[in-house]
Amino acid sequence: MNVIEAIQLRQSIREYDATYKVSQEEILTMLNEAGRAPSSWNLQPWRFVVIQDETIKAQLKPHVYFNVPQLETSSFLVLILNDLHRYDLFPILNDLELKAGYVTPEQASVRLEKANQSKATRTLESLDREGLLDCGIVAQNLMLVAKGHGLDSCPMGGFNRDAFMDVLQLDITRYKPVVLISIGKGKGPLRPSLRLPTETITFFK
Ligand SMILES: Cc1cc2nc3c(=O)[nH]c(=O)nc-3n(C[C@H](O)[C@H](O)[C@H](O)COP(=O)(O)O)c2cc1C
């Protein structure tokens, strides 16, 4: 399947074959593929929480409002978080790119210094706002990657973020929940959707 086909075939699917299992290895492959997304300064602020455990899903159920079928029947869900402390992980990336020979030791040390300077100027509000775009891009990548793996997905904004972070025991002051994505083998009739005419929403200048 090429990328255009994946884009055309993706639809938000709200019910899945609940017996269909996806291995942890394949989930990691999919996240690795989705993570090829671009991001501001390549800081990759997204963090993935893979939700599969039935006990945890039962605890989350009261907090997904109208999205219960996706929670109950998908093979797994991915909660995408925007890490406000993303600069703290920059040295890991810098070392990896140094070891891979993508940067010289001098370039690596200049980059580290620049990253530290940049970090000092950033507000939490700007990291929150900017990360939304990066996380949105990785989310779309993940849904297209799922299609490429023969799976369906549904992005969800309809969940109680505070309650989720509480159940998942994650620090909401550091990790901002962006979107929840269900993934599995789609079932049932599709609800087709249209788009506004492109000519209506495009300005040629
Ligand atoms: C940020 C965002 C939040 C969404 N939240 C929900 C949701 O909570 N529940 C749901 O069933 N669909 C949700 N959707 C899916 C949209 O309803 C869907 O993308 C839209 O109707 C177009 O349909 P399609 O994705 O099948 O093309 C969301 C989509 C986005 C991008």
mmCIF file of C-alpha atoms and ligand atoms in Angstrom, residues 7 10-14 64-67 70 140 143 153-159 161 178-180 191-195, ligand 1:
data_model
loop_
_atom_site.group_PDB
_atom_site.id
_atom_site.type_symbol
_atom_site.label_atom_id
_atom_site.label_comp_id
_atom_site.label_asym_id
_atom_site.label_seq_id
_atom_site.Cartn_x
_atom_site.Cartn_y
_atom_site.Cartn_z
ATOM 1 C CA ILE A 7 -4.580 8.275 3.262
ATOM 2 C CA ARG A 10 -8.089 5.591 6.515
ATOM 3 C CA GLN A 11 -11.369 6.239 8.262
ATOM 4 C CA SER A 12 -12.215 6.658 11.918
ATOM 5 C CA ILE A 13 -13.332 3.172 12.953
ATOM 6 C CA ARG A 14 -15.223 2.884 16.215
ATOM 7 C CA VAL A 64 -14.025 7.967 27.804
ATOM 8 C CA TYR A 65 -17.587 9.283 27.548
ATOM 9 C CA PHE A 66 -19.103 8.094 24.202
ATOM 10 C CA ASN A 67 -15.908 6.303 23.160
ATOM 11 C CA GLN A 70 -13.238 1.882 20.869
ATOM 12 C CA GLN A 140 -1.574 11.096 11.860
ATOM 13 C CA MET A 143 -2.985 6.138 11.918
ATOM 14 C CA SER A 153 -7.867 3.417 14.008
ATOM 15 C CA CYS A 154 -9.847 6.222 15.591
ATOM 16 C CA PRO A 155 -8.411 9.441 17.033
ATOM 17 C CA MET A 156 -10.224 10.577 20.170
ATOM 18 C CA GLY A 157 -10.302 13.882 21.960
ATOM 19 C CA GLY A 158 -13.294 12.777 23.988
ATOM 20 C CA PHE A 159 -11.744 11.558 27.235
ATOM 21 C CA ARG A 161 -7.416 13.917 30.598
ATOM 22 C CA VAL A 178 -2.965 15.293 23.393
ATOM 23 C CA VAL A 179 -4.976 12.529 21.746
ATOM 24 C CA LEU A 180 -6.041 8.946 22.354
ATOM 25 C CA ARG A 191 -19.618 5.740 8.314
ATOM 26 C CA PRO A 192 -18.341 7.548 5.241
ATOM 27 C CA SER A 193 -17.363 11.177 5.557
ATOM 28 C CA LEU A 194 -16.781 13.931 3.057
ATOM 29 C CA ARG A 195 -14.476 16.914 2.995
HETATM 30 C C1 LIG B 1 -8.602 15.794 17.424
HETATM 31 C C2 LIG B 1 -9.685 14.818 17.056
HETATM 32 C C3 LIG B 1 -10.552 14.373 18.039
HETATM 33 C C4 LIG B 1 -11.529 13.422 17.724
HETATM 34 N N1 LIG B 1 -12.283 12.905 18.730
HETATM 35 C C5 LIG B 1 -13.121 11.879 18.470
HETATM 36 C C6 LIG B 1 -13.788 11.208 19.536
HETATM 37 O O1 LIG B 1 -13.636 11.542 20.713
HETATM 38 N N2 LIG B 1 -14.597 10.176 19.216
HETATM 39 C C7 LIG B 1 -14.773 9.749 17.929
HETATM 40 O O2 LIG B 1 -15.515 8.795 17.720
HETATM 41 N N3 LIG B 1 -14.145 10.356 16.888
HETATM 42 C C8 LIG B 1 -13.313 11.397 17.126
HETATM 43 N N4 LIG B 1 -12.613 11.987 16.104
HETATM 44 C C9 LIG B 1 -12.789 11.506 14.730
HETATM 45 C C10 LIG B 1 -13.568 12.477 13.841
HETATM 46 O O3 LIG B 1 -14.929 12.446 14.196
HETATM 47 C C11 LIG B 1 -13.354 12.058 12.377
HETATM 48 O O4 LIG B 1 -11.989 12.169 12.062
HETATM 49 C C12 LIG B 1 -14.155 12.914 11.383
HETATM 50 O O5 LIG B 1 -15.527 12.774 11.604
HETATM 51 C C13 LIG B 1 -13.847 12.533 9.922
HETATM 52 O O6 LIG B 1 -14.099 11.164 9.710
HETATM 53 P P1 LIG B 1 -12.969 10.137 9.211
HETATM 54 O O7 LIG B 1 -11.827 10.208 10.210
HETATM 55 O O8 LIG B 1 -13.623 8.787 9.195
HETATM 56 O O9 LIG B 1 -12.520 10.568 7.859
HETATM 57 C C14 LIG B 1 -11.662 12.956 16.392
HETATM 58 C C15 LIG B 1 -10.795 13.438 15.408
HETATM 59 C C16 LIG B 1 -9.817 14.336 15.739
HETATM 60 C C17 LIG B 1 -8.847 14.778 14.673
#
